[in-house]
Short mmCIF file of N, CA and C in Angstrom, two decimals:
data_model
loop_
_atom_site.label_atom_id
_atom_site.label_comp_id
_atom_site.label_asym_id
_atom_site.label_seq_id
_atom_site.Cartn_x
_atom_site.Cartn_y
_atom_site.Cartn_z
N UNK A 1 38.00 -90.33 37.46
CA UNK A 1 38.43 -89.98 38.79
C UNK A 1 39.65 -89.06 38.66
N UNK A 2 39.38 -88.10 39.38
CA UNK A 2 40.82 -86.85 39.38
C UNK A 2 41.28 -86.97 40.95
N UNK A 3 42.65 -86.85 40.90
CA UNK A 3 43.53 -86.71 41.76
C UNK A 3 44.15 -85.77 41.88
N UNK A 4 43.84 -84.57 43.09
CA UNK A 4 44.56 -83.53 42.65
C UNK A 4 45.70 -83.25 43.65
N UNK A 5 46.93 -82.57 42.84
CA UNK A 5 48.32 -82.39 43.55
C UNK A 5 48.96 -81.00 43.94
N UNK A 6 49.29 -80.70 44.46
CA UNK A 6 50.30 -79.08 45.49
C UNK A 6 50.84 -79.62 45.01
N UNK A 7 51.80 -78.57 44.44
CA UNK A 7 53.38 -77.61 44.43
C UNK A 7 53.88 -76.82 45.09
N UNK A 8 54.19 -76.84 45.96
CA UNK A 8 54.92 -75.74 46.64
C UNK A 8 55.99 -75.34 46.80
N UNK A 9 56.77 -74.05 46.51
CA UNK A 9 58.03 -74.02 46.39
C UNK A 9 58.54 -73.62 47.87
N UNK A 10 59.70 -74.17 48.16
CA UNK A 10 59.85 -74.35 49.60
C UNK A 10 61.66 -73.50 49.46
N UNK A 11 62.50 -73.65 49.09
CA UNK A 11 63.52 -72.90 48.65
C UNK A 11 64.27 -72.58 46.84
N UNK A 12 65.26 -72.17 46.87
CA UNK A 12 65.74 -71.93 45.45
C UNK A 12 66.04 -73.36 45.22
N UNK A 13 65.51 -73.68 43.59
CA UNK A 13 65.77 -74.64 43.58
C UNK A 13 65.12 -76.12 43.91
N UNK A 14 64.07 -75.50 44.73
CA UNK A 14 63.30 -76.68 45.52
C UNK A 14 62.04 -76.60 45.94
N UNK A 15 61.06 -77.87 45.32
CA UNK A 15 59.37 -77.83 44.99
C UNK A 15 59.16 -79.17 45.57
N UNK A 16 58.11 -79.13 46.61
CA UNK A 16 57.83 -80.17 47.07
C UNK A 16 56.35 -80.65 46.41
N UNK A 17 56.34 -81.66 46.04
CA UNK A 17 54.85 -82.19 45.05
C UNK A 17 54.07 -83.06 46.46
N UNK A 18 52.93 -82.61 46.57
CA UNK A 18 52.16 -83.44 47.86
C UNK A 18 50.78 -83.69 47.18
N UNK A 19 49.95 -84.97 47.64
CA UNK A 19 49.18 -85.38 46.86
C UNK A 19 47.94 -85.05 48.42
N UNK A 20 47.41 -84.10 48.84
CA UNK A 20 46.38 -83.98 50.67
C UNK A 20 45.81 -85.07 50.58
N UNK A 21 45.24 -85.97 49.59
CA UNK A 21 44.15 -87.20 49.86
C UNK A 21 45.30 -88.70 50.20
N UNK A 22 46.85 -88.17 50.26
CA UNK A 22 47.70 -89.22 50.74
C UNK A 22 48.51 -88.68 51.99
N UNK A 23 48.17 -89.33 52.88
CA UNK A 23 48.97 -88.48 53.75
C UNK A 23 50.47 -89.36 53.46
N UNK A 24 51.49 -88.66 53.52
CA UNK A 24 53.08 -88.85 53.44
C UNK A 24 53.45 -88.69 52.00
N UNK A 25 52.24 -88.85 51.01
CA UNK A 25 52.67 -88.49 49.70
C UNK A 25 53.33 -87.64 49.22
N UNK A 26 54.44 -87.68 49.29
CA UNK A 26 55.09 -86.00 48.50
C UNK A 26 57.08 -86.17 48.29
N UNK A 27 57.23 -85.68 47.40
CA UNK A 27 58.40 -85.40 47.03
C UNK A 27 59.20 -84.20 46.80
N UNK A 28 60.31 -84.29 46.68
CA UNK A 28 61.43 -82.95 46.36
C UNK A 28 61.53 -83.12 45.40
N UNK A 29 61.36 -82.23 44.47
CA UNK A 29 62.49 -82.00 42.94
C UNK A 29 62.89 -80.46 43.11
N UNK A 30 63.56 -80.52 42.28
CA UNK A 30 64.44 -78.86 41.62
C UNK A 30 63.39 -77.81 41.15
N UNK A 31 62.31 -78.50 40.31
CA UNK A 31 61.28 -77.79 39.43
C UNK A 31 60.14 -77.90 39.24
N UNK A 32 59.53 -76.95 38.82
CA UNK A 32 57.75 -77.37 38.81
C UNK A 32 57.40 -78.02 37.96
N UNK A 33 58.20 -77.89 36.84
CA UNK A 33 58.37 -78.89 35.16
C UNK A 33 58.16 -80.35 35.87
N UNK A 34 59.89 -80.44 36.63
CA UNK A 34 60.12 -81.73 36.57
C UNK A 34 59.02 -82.49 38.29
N UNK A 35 58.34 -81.47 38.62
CA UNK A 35 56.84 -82.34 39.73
C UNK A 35 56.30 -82.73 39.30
N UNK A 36 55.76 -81.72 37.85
CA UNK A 36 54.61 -82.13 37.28
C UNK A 36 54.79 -83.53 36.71
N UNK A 37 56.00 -83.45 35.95
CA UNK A 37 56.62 -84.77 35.07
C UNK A 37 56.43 -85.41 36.19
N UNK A 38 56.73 -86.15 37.14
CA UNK A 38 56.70 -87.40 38.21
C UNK A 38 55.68 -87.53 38.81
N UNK A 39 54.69 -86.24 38.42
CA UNK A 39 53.52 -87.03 39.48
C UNK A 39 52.74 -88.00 39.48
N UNK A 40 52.73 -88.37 37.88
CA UNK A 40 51.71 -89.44 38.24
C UNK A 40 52.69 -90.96 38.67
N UNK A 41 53.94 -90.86 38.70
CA UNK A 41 54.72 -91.82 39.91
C UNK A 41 54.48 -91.77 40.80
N UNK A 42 54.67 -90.73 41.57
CA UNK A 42 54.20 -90.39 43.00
C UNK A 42 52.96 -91.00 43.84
N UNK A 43 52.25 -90.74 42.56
CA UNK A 43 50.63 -91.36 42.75
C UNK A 43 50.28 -92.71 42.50
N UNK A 44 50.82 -93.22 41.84
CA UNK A 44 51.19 -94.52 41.57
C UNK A 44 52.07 -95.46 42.60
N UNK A 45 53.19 -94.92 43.47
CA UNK A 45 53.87 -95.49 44.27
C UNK A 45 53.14 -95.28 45.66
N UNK A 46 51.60 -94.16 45.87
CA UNK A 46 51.40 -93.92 46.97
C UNK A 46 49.88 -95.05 47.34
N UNK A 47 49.71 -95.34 46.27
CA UNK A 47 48.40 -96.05 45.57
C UNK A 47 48.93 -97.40 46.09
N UNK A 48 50.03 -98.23 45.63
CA UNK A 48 50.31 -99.46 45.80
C UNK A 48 51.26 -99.59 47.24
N UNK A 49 51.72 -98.83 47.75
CA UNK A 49 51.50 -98.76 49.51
C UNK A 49 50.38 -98.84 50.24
N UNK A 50 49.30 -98.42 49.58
CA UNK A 50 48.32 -98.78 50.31
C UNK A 50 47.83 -100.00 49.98
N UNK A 51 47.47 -100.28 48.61
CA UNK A 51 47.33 -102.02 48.40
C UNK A 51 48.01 -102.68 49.26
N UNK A 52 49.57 -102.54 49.09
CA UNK A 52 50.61 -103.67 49.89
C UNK A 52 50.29 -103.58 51.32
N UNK A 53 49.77 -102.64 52.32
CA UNK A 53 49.58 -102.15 53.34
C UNK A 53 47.92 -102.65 54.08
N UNK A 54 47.17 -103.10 52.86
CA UNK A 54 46.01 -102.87 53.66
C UNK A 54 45.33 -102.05 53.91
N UNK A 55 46.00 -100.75 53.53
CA UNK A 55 44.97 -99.73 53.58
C UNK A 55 44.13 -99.18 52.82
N UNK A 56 42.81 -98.63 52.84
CA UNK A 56 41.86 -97.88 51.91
C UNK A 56 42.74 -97.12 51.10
N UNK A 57 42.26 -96.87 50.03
CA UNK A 57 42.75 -95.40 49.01
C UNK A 57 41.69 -94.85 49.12
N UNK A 58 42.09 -93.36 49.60
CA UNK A 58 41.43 -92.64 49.71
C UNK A 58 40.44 -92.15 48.24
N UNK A 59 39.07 -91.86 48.28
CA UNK A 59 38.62 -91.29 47.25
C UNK A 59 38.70 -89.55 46.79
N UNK A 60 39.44 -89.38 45.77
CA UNK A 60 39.62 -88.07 45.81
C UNK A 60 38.87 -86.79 46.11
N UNK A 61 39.35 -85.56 47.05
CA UNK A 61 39.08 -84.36 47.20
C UNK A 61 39.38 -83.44 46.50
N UNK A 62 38.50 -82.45 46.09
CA UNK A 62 38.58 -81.33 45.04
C UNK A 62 39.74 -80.61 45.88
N UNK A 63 40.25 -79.89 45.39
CA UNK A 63 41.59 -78.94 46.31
C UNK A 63 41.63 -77.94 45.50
N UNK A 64 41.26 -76.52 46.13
CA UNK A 64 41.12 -75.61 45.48
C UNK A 64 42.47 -74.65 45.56
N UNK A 65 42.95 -74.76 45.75
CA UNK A 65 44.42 -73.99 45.11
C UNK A 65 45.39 -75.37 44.68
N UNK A 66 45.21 -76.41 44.38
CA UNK A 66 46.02 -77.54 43.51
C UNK A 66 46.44 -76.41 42.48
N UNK A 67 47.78 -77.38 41.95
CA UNK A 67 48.28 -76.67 40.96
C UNK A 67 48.06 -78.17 39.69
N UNK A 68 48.04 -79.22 39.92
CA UNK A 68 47.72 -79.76 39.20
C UNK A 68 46.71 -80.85 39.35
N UNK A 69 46.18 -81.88 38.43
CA UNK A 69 45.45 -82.78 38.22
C UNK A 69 45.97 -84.23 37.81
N UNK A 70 45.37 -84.96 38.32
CA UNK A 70 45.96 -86.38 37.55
C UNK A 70 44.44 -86.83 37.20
N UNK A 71 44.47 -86.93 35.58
CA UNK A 71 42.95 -88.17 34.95
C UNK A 71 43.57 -89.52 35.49
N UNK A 72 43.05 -90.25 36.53
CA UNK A 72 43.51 -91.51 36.75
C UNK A 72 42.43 -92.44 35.41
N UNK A 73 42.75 -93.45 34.93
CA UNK A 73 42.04 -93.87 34.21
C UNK A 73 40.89 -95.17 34.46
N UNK A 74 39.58 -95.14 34.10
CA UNK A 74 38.87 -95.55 34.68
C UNK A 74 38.58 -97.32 34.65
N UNK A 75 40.24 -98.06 34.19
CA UNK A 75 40.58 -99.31 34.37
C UNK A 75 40.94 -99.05 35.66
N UNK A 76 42.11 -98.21 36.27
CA UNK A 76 42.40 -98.24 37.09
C UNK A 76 42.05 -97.94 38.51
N UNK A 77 40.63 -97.06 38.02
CA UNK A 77 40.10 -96.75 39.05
C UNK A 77 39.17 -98.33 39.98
N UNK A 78 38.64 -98.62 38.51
CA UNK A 78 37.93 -99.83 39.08
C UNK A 78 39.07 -100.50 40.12
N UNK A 79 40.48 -100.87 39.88
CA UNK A 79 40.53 -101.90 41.17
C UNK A 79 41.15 -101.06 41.96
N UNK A 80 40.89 -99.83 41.94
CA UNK A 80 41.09 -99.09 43.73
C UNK A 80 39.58 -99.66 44.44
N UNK A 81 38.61 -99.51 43.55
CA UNK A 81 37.51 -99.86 43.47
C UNK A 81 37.17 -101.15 44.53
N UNK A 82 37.66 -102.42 43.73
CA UNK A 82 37.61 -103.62 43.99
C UNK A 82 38.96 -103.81 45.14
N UNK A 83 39.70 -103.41 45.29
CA UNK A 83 40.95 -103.00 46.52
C UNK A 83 39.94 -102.91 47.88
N UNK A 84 39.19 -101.79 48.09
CA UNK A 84 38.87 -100.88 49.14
C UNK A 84 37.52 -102.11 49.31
N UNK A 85 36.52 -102.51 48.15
CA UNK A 85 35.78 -103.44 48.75
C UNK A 85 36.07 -104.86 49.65
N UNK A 86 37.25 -105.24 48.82
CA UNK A 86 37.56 -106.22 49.31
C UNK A 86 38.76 -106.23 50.45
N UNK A 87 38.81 -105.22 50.83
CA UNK A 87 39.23 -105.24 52.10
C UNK A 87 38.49 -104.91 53.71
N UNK A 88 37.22 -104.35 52.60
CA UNK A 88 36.09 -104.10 53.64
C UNK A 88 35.46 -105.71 54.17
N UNK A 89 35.14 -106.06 53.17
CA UNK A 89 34.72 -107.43 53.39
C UNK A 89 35.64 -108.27 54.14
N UNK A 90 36.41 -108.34 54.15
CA UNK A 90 37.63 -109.47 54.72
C UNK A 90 37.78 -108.52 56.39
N UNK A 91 37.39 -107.29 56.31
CA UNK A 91 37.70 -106.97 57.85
C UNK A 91 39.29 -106.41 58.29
N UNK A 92 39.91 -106.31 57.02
CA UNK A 92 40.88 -106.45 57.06
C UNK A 92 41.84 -104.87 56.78
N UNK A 93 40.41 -103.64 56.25
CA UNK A 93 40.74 -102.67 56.19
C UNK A 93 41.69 -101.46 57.21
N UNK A 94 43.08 -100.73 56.70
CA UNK A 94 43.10 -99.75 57.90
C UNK A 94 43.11 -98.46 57.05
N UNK A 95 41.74 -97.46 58.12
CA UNK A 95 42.28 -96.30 57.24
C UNK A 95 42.95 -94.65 58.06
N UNK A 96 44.62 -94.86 57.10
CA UNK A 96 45.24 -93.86 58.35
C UNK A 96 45.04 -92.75 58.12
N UNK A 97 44.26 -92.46 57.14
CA UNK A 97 43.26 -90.70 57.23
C UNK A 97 42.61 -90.44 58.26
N UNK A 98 41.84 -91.04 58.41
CA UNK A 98 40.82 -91.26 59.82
C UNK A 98 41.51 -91.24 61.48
#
């Protein structure tokens, strides 16, 4: 499963990293070095808001001007996996993409 991420440079000095398949996902750094370096935090901290939250994780969209990729690994994919079922089942799902 790939996760793909924007860079955008927004002033001197300043790159905002946004993940489109999270909505609110995104951060400031100084550099495109140091986005790339944190993203897979980013993605990781946007992932377990939604666990803690109840909400679906979204399944990833291709994004054709992304500047980068995340290989999520396919332990971890399984319990987004088992996350999103079992919140279907329980009734208990919200999804704020939709």
């Amino acid at each position: 499963m790939q996760y793909f991420f924007i860079i955008r440079h927004l002033a001197k000095a300043q790159f905002e990293l946004r993940f489109p398949d999270f909505v609110g996902a995104r951060e400031l750094f100084s550099s495109i070095e140091e986005a790339q370096k944190e993203a897979m935090s980013i993605f990781l901290e946007a992932v377990q808001e939604r666990f803690e939250n109840k909400q679906r994780v979204p399944e990833p969209t291709q994004v054709l001007n992304a500047q980068g990729v995340l290989n999520v690994p396919e332990s971890f994919c399984e319990l987004i996996k088992q996350h999103n079922l079992s919140m279907e089942l329980l009734g208990e799902i919200q999804d704020v993409n939709e």
